[in-house]
């Protein structure tokens, strides 16, 4: 399989299903809106409403909202890359994977190309999220350091989560023959579960939210790498046949 096959798979997955792409974009826009509410909060008087006074027992929404938006942006990236998983099931059931095996490829070669396609799609959305978030933040006078932290966390967390979810779904889908789309809820559920701390910690323990997100990104990245290196042993070649 050529090095550009991942791009071809990404294009084919877009043609297969556009619903997830639209939902992913809408979630990305929602996350940008939530992130930039911090700038608006700083401009609104909160007299009598302890939402922006963490030192007095209140909730620092100006800091918490951008960090919560990180988890939503990751969720958007997961959904945006879901068509690749649908295409994998479709290709398996229609003998495309069998054709790849006949070319002398192994499981890792096949996994790598579908993983590459998922990363291509998710990276495109992540790039859009970062650009829109930075532009909106500058217009809204959001703290520059916070914008940088949010952008870095999105990249650091989204790509490992998408990678791990994709590899898990490919392995699971290879175990049985099912109609296209039958398995994607598991992949989405895994992705949502893995980023749940990024939803909760900014509200519960905002002081350690940044460190917790970075640690989560490292853990997921390590799991993704371990699973990728084990891909040839996870599934037998005959399990890739229709």
mmCIF file of C-alpha atoms in Angstrom:
data_model
loop_
_atom_site.group_PDB
_atom_site.id
_atom_site.type_symbol
_atom_site.label_atom_id
_atom_site.label_comp_id
_atom_site.label_asym_id
_atom_site.label_seq_id
_atom_site.Cartn_x
_atom_site.Cartn_y
_atom_site.Cartn_z
ATOM 1 C CA UNK A 1 0.000 0.000 0.000
ATOM 2 C CA UNK A 2 1.466 3.340 -0.980
ATOM 3 C CA UNK A 3 2.278 6.043 1.539
ATOM 4 C CA UNK A 4 -0.573 8.128 0.135
ATOM 5 C CA UNK A 5 -3.177 5.447 0.800
ATOM 6 C CA UNK A 6 -4.066 7.083 4.098
ATOM 7 C CA UNK A 7 -5.135 10.214 2.215
ATOM 8 C CA UNK A 8 -7.203 8.101 -0.183
ATOM 9 C CA UNK A 9 -8.894 6.342 2.749
ATOM 10 C CA UNK A 10 -9.642 9.726 4.340
ATOM 11 C CA UNK A 11 -11.263 10.948 1.116
ATOM 12 C CA UNK A 12 -13.282 7.732 0.772
ATOM 13 C CA UNK A 13 -14.497 7.989 4.358
ATOM 14 C CA UNK A 14 -15.711 11.540 3.717
ATOM 15 C CA UNK A 15 -17.713 10.270 0.770
ATOM 16 C CA UNK A 16 -19.133 7.417 2.827
ATOM 17 C CA UNK A 17 -20.666 9.539 5.594
ATOM 18 C CA UNK A 18 -20.920 13.308 5.987
ATOM 19 C CA UNK A 19 -23.261 13.273 8.994
ATOM 20 C CA UNK A 20 -20.456 12.758 11.487
ATOM 21 C CA UNK A 21 -18.422 15.496 9.812
ATOM 22 C CA UNK A 22 -21.255 17.987 10.214
ATOM 23 C CA UNK A 23 -21.856 17.017 13.847
ATOM 24 C CA UNK A 24 -18.125 17.285 14.546
ATOM 25 C CA UNK A 25 -17.957 20.791 13.073
ATOM 26 C CA UNK A 26 -21.003 21.917 15.054
ATOM 27 C CA UNK A 27 -19.472 20.594 18.273
ATOM 28 C CA UNK A 28 -16.198 22.334 17.439
ATOM 29 C CA UNK A 29 -18.000 25.658 16.997
ATOM 30 C CA UNK A 30 -19.874 25.101 20.260
ATOM 31 C CA UNK A 31 -16.603 24.418 22.076
ATOM 32 C CA UNK A 32 -15.088 27.635 20.718
ATOM 33 C CA UNK A 33 -18.126 29.549 21.943
ATOM 34 C CA UNK A 34 -17.823 28.012 25.409
ATOM 35 C CA UNK A 35 -14.099 28.719 25.511
ATOM 36 C CA UNK A 36 -14.548 32.385 24.688
ATOM 37 C CA UNK A 37 -17.307 32.908 27.221
ATOM 38 C CA UNK A 38 -14.431 33.445 29.655
ATOM 39 C CA UNK A 39 -13.672 36.753 27.978
ATOM 40 C CA UNK A 40 -17.297 37.840 28.287
ATOM 41 C CA UNK A 41 -17.412 36.802 31.940
ATOM 42 C CA UNK A 42 -14.475 39.056 32.653
ATOM 43 C CA UNK A 43 -16.436 41.992 31.213
ATOM 44 C CA UNK A 44 -19.651 41.316 33.160
ATOM 45 C CA UNK A 45 -20.177 42.444 36.711
ATOM 46 C CA UNK A 46 -20.730 39.453 38.996
ATOM 47 C CA UNK A 47 -21.726 41.351 42.129
ATOM 48 C CA UNK A 48 -23.528 38.960 44.406
ATOM 49 C CA UNK A 49 -22.815 35.975 42.160
ATOM 50 C CA UNK A 50 -19.721 34.046 43.341
ATOM 51 C CA UNK A 51 -18.849 32.528 39.964
ATOM 52 C CA UNK A 52 -15.570 34.292 39.415
ATOM 53 C CA UNK A 53 -14.047 34.383 42.866
ATOM 54 C CA UNK A 54 -12.309 31.070 43.536
ATOM 55 C CA UNK A 55 -10.474 32.479 46.505
ATOM 56 C CA UNK A 56 -13.808 33.164 48.175
ATOM 57 C CA UNK A 57 -15.331 29.802 47.521
ATOM 58 C CA UNK A 58 -16.742 30.678 44.122
ATOM 59 C CA UNK A 59 -16.174 28.966 40.808
ATOM 60 C CA UNK A 60 -13.605 30.518 38.462
ATOM 61 C CA UNK A 61 -15.576 30.115 35.232
ATOM 62 C CA UNK A 62 -13.183 32.377 33.346
ATOM 63 C CA UNK A 63 -10.567 29.639 33.730
ATOM 64 C CA UNK A 64 -12.810 26.572 33.909
ATOM 65 C CA UNK A 65 -14.798 27.157 30.709
ATOM 66 C CA UNK A 66 -11.793 27.187 28.321
ATOM 67 C CA UNK A 67 -10.475 23.998 29.939
ATOM 68 C CA UNK A 68 -13.886 22.341 29.680
ATOM 69 C CA UNK A 69 -13.966 23.334 26.011
ATOM 70 C CA UNK A 70 -10.824 21.237 25.518
ATOM 71 C CA UNK A 71 -12.796 18.060 26.248
ATOM 72 C CA UNK A 72 -15.578 19.127 23.878
ATOM 73 C CA UNK A 73 -13.057 19.850 21.121
ATOM 74 C CA UNK A 74 -11.567 16.381 21.631
ATOM 75 C CA UNK A 75 -15.052 14.868 21.438
ATOM 76 C CA UNK A 76 -15.617 16.781 18.195
ATOM 77 C CA UNK A 77 -12.390 15.334 16.765
ATOM 78 C CA UNK A 78 -13.500 11.801 17.699
ATOM 79 C CA UNK A 79 -16.823 12.233 15.918
ATOM 80 C CA UNK A 80 -15.171 13.870 12.917
ATOM 81 C CA UNK A 81 -12.890 10.848 12.429
ATOM 82 C CA UNK A 82 -15.668 8.263 12.910
ATOM 83 C CA UNK A 83 -16.294 7.834 9.133
ATOM 84 C CA UNK A 84 -12.891 6.143 8.926
ATOM 85 C CA UNK A 85 -14.147 3.447 11.312
ATOM 86 C CA UNK A 86 -17.294 3.016 9.251
ATOM 87 C CA UNK A 87 -15.192 2.659 6.123
ATOM 88 C CA UNK A 88 -12.993 0.046 7.774
ATOM 89 C CA UNK A 89 -16.029 -2.135 8.546
ATOM 90 C CA UNK A 90 -17.351 -1.537 5.040
ATOM 91 C CA UNK A 91 -14.007 -2.492 3.462
ATOM 92 C CA UNK A 92 -13.698 -5.607 5.602
ATOM 93 C CA UNK A 93 -17.159 -6.833 4.654
ATOM 94 C CA UNK A 94 -16.565 -6.170 0.964
ATOM 95 C CA UNK A 95 -13.160 -7.835 0.620
ATOM 96 C CA UNK A 96 -10.993 -4.718 0.405
ATOM 97 C CA UNK A 97 -8.877 -5.823 3.372
ATOM 98 C CA UNK A 98 -8.498 -9.237 1.761
ATOM 99 C CA UNK A 99 -7.149 -7.474 -1.325
ATOM 100 C CA UNK A 100 -4.636 -5.576 0.813
ATOM 101 C CA UNK A 101 -3.493 -8.851 2.370
ATOM 102 C CA UNK A 102 -3.051 -10.346 -1.104
ATOM 103 C CA UNK A 103 -0.601 -7.540 -1.837
ATOM 104 C CA UNK A 104 1.646 -8.856 0.925
ATOM 105 C CA UNK A 105 0.576 -6.471 3.651
ATOM 106 C CA UNK A 106 0.230 -7.461 7.294
ATOM 107 C CA UNK A 107 -2.175 -6.286 9.974
ATOM 108 C CA UNK A 108 0.092 -3.462 11.089
ATOM 109 C CA UNK A 109 0.319 -2.098 7.527
ATOM 110 C CA UNK A 110 -3.463 -2.023 7.255
ATOM 111 C CA UNK A 111 -3.944 -0.560 10.718
ATOM 112 C CA UNK A 112 -1.412 2.166 9.952
ATOM 113 C CA UNK A 113 -3.223 3.434 6.859
ATOM 114 C CA UNK A 114 -6.653 3.627 8.500
ATOM 115 C CA UNK A 115 -5.053 5.207 11.557
ATOM 116 C CA UNK A 116 -3.361 7.730 9.285
ATOM 117 C CA UNK A 117 -6.705 8.561 7.694
ATOM 118 C CA UNK A 118 -8.317 9.094 11.111
ATOM 119 C CA UNK A 119 -5.469 11.367 12.169
ATOM 120 C CA UNK A 120 -5.721 13.330 8.907
ATOM 121 C CA UNK A 121 -9.419 14.019 9.465
ATOM 122 C CA UNK A 122 -9.078 14.819 13.157
ATOM 123 C CA UNK A 123 -6.046 17.037 12.531
ATOM 124 C CA UNK A 124 -7.999 19.055 9.979
ATOM 125 C CA UNK A 125 -10.735 19.748 12.525
ATOM 126 C CA UNK A 126 -8.252 20.396 15.339
ATOM 127 C CA UNK A 127 -6.458 22.934 13.169
ATOM 128 C CA UNK A 128 -9.771 24.658 12.455
ATOM 129 C CA UNK A 129 -10.646 24.657 16.159
ATOM 130 C CA UNK A 130 -7.309 26.193 17.139
ATOM 131 C CA UNK A 131 -7.456 28.916 14.491
ATOM 132 C CA UNK A 132 -11.054 29.917 15.251
ATOM 133 C CA UNK A 133 -10.439 29.776 18.993
ATOM 134 C CA UNK A 134 -7.346 31.988 18.789
ATOM 135 C CA UNK A 135 -8.997 34.526 16.477
ATOM 136 C CA UNK A 136 -12.158 34.662 18.592
ATOM 137 C CA UNK A 137 -10.075 34.904 21.760
ATOM 138 C CA UNK A 138 -8.048 37.812 20.434
ATOM 139 C CA UNK A 139 -11.203 39.627 19.373
ATOM 140 C CA UNK A 140 -12.806 38.890 22.735
ATOM 141 C CA UNK A 141 -9.657 39.856 24.685
ATOM 142 C CA UNK A 142 -9.283 36.409 26.234
ATOM 143 C CA UNK A 143 -6.109 35.820 28.234
ATOM 144 C CA UNK A 144 -3.334 35.028 25.745
ATOM 145 C CA UNK A 145 -1.634 32.453 27.959
ATOM 146 C CA UNK A 146 -4.935 30.666 28.479
ATOM 147 C CA UNK A 147 -5.507 30.565 24.711
ATOM 148 C CA UNK A 148 -2.073 29.002 24.249
ATOM 149 C CA UNK A 149 -2.712 26.438 26.974
ATOM 150 C CA UNK A 150 -6.098 25.467 25.528
ATOM 151 C CA UNK A 151 -4.711 25.116 21.989
ATOM 152 C CA UNK A 152 -1.797 23.001 23.195
ATOM 153 C CA UNK A 153 -4.040 20.758 25.293
ATOM 154 C CA UNK A 154 -6.428 20.160 22.393
ATOM 155 C CA UNK A 155 -3.581 18.952 20.173
ATOM 156 C CA UNK A 156 -1.883 16.963 22.949
ATOM 157 C CA UNK A 157 -5.076 15.188 24.014
ATOM 158 C CA UNK A 158 -7.148 14.834 20.837
ATOM 159 C CA UNK A 159 -4.619 13.054 18.633
ATOM 160 C CA UNK A 160 -3.756 10.300 21.181
ATOM 161 C CA UNK A 161 -7.442 9.752 22.008
ATOM 162 C CA UNK A 162 -8.404 9.509 18.327
ATOM 163 C CA UNK A 163 -5.480 7.150 17.710
ATOM 164 C CA UNK A 164 -6.330 4.866 20.612
ATOM 165 C CA UNK A 165 -10.044 4.813 19.827
ATOM 166 C CA UNK A 166 -9.352 4.041 16.171
ATOM 167 C CA UNK A 167 -7.000 1.162 16.971
ATOM 168 C CA UNK A 168 -9.425 -0.300 19.500
ATOM 169 C CA UNK A 169 -12.290 -0.098 17.043
ATOM 170 C CA UNK A 170 -10.284 -1.671 14.227
ATOM 171 C CA UNK A 171 -9.360 -4.560 16.512
ATOM 172 C CA UNK A 172 -12.925 -4.994 17.756
ATOM 173 C CA UNK A 173 -14.443 -4.744 14.275
ATOM 174 C CA UNK A 174 -12.072 -7.419 13.032
ATOM 175 C CA UNK A 175 -13.532 -9.963 15.429
ATOM 176 C CA UNK A 176 -16.833 -10.324 13.629
ATOM 177 C CA UNK A 177 -18.680 -9.429 10.476
ATOM 178 C CA UNK A 178 -21.292 -6.761 10.963
ATOM 179 C CA UNK A 179 -23.056 -4.239 8.800
ATOM 180 C CA UNK A 180 -21.334 -0.904 8.277
ATOM 181 C CA UNK A 181 -21.666 1.348 11.296
ATOM 182 C CA UNK A 182 -22.648 -1.350 13.760
ATOM 183 C CA UNK A 183 -19.541 -0.975 15.887
ATOM 184 C CA UNK A 184 -18.871 2.744 15.940
ATOM 185 C CA UNK A 185 -20.763 3.427 19.213
ATOM 186 C CA UNK A 186 -18.085 1.497 21.096
ATOM 187 C CA UNK A 187 -15.342 3.646 19.594
ATOM 188 C CA UNK A 188 -17.196 6.834 20.466
ATOM 189 C CA UNK A 189 -17.908 5.546 23.988
ATOM 190 C CA UNK A 190 -14.236 4.763 24.541
ATOM 191 C CA UNK A 191 -13.236 8.231 23.389
ATOM 192 C CA UNK A 192 -15.822 9.928 25.599
ATOM 193 C CA UNK A 193 -14.833 7.819 28.607
ATOM 194 C CA UNK A 194 -11.146 8.622 28.185
ATOM 195 C CA UNK A 195 -11.714 12.379 28.174
ATOM 196 C CA UNK A 196 -14.240 12.411 31.028
ATOM 197 C CA UNK A 197 -11.612 13.699 33.506
ATOM 198 C CA UNK A 198 -11.130 16.696 31.217
ATOM 199 C CA UNK A 199 -14.826 17.514 31.646
ATOM 200 C CA UNK A 200 -14.928 17.114 35.424
ATOM 201 C CA UNK A 201 -11.574 18.282 36.808
ATOM 202 C CA UNK A 202 -11.785 21.935 35.600
ATOM 203 C CA UNK A 203 -14.974 22.307 37.644
ATOM 204 C CA UNK A 204 -14.038 20.151 40.635
ATOM 205 C CA UNK A 205 -10.308 20.917 40.953
ATOM 206 C CA UNK A 206 -9.445 23.810 38.613
ATOM 207 C CA UNK A 207 -6.019 24.316 40.188
ATOM 208 C CA UNK A 208 -4.754 20.985 38.831
ATOM 209 C CA UNK A 209 -6.828 20.857 35.620
ATOM 210 C CA UNK A 210 -3.947 21.763 33.322
ATOM 211 C CA UNK A 211 -1.588 19.196 34.865
ATOM 212 C CA UNK A 212 -4.310 16.543 34.861
ATOM 213 C CA UNK A 213 -5.038 17.081 31.151
ATOM 214 C CA UNK A 214 -1.354 16.849 30.290
ATOM 215 C CA UNK A 215 -0.989 13.648 32.321
ATOM 216 C CA UNK A 216 -4.086 12.206 30.628
ATOM 217 C CA UNK A 217 -2.603 13.020 27.220
ATOM 218 C CA UNK A 218 0.653 11.235 28.108
ATOM 219 C CA UNK A 219 -1.180 8.133 29.364
ATOM 220 C CA UNK A 220 -3.407 7.882 26.295
ATOM 221 C CA UNK A 221 -0.451 8.455 23.963
ATOM 222 C CA UNK A 222 1.446 5.627 25.666
ATOM 223 C CA UNK A 223 -1.557 3.303 25.367
ATOM 224 C CA UNK A 224 -1.962 4.200 21.693
ATOM 225 C CA UNK A 225 1.686 3.479 20.959
ATOM 226 C CA UNK A 226 1.554 0.187 22.851
ATOM 227 C CA UNK A 227 -1.553 -0.926 21.002
ATOM 228 C CA UNK A 228 -0.133 0.047 17.629
ATOM 229 C CA UNK A 229 3.071 -1.890 18.268
ATOM 230 C CA UNK A 230 0.946 -4.895 19.267
ATOM 231 C CA UNK A 231 -1.428 -4.624 16.300
ATOM 232 C CA UNK A 232 0.023 -7.557 14.360
ATOM 233 C CA UNK A 233 -0.529 -9.836 17.360
ATOM 234 C CA UNK A 234 -3.993 -8.621 18.340
ATOM 235 C CA UNK A 235 -5.838 -9.991 15.333
ATOM 236 C CA UNK A 236 -5.024 -12.969 13.111
ATOM 237 C CA UNK A 237 -4.796 -12.357 9.382
ATOM 238 C CA UNK A 238 -7.844 -14.460 8.627
ATOM 239 C CA UNK A 239 -9.956 -12.216 10.862
ATOM 240 C CA UNK A 240 -9.527 -9.449 8.296
ATOM 241 C CA UNK A 241 -11.294 -11.516 5.648
ATOM 242 C CA UNK A 242 -14.978 -10.861 4.846
#
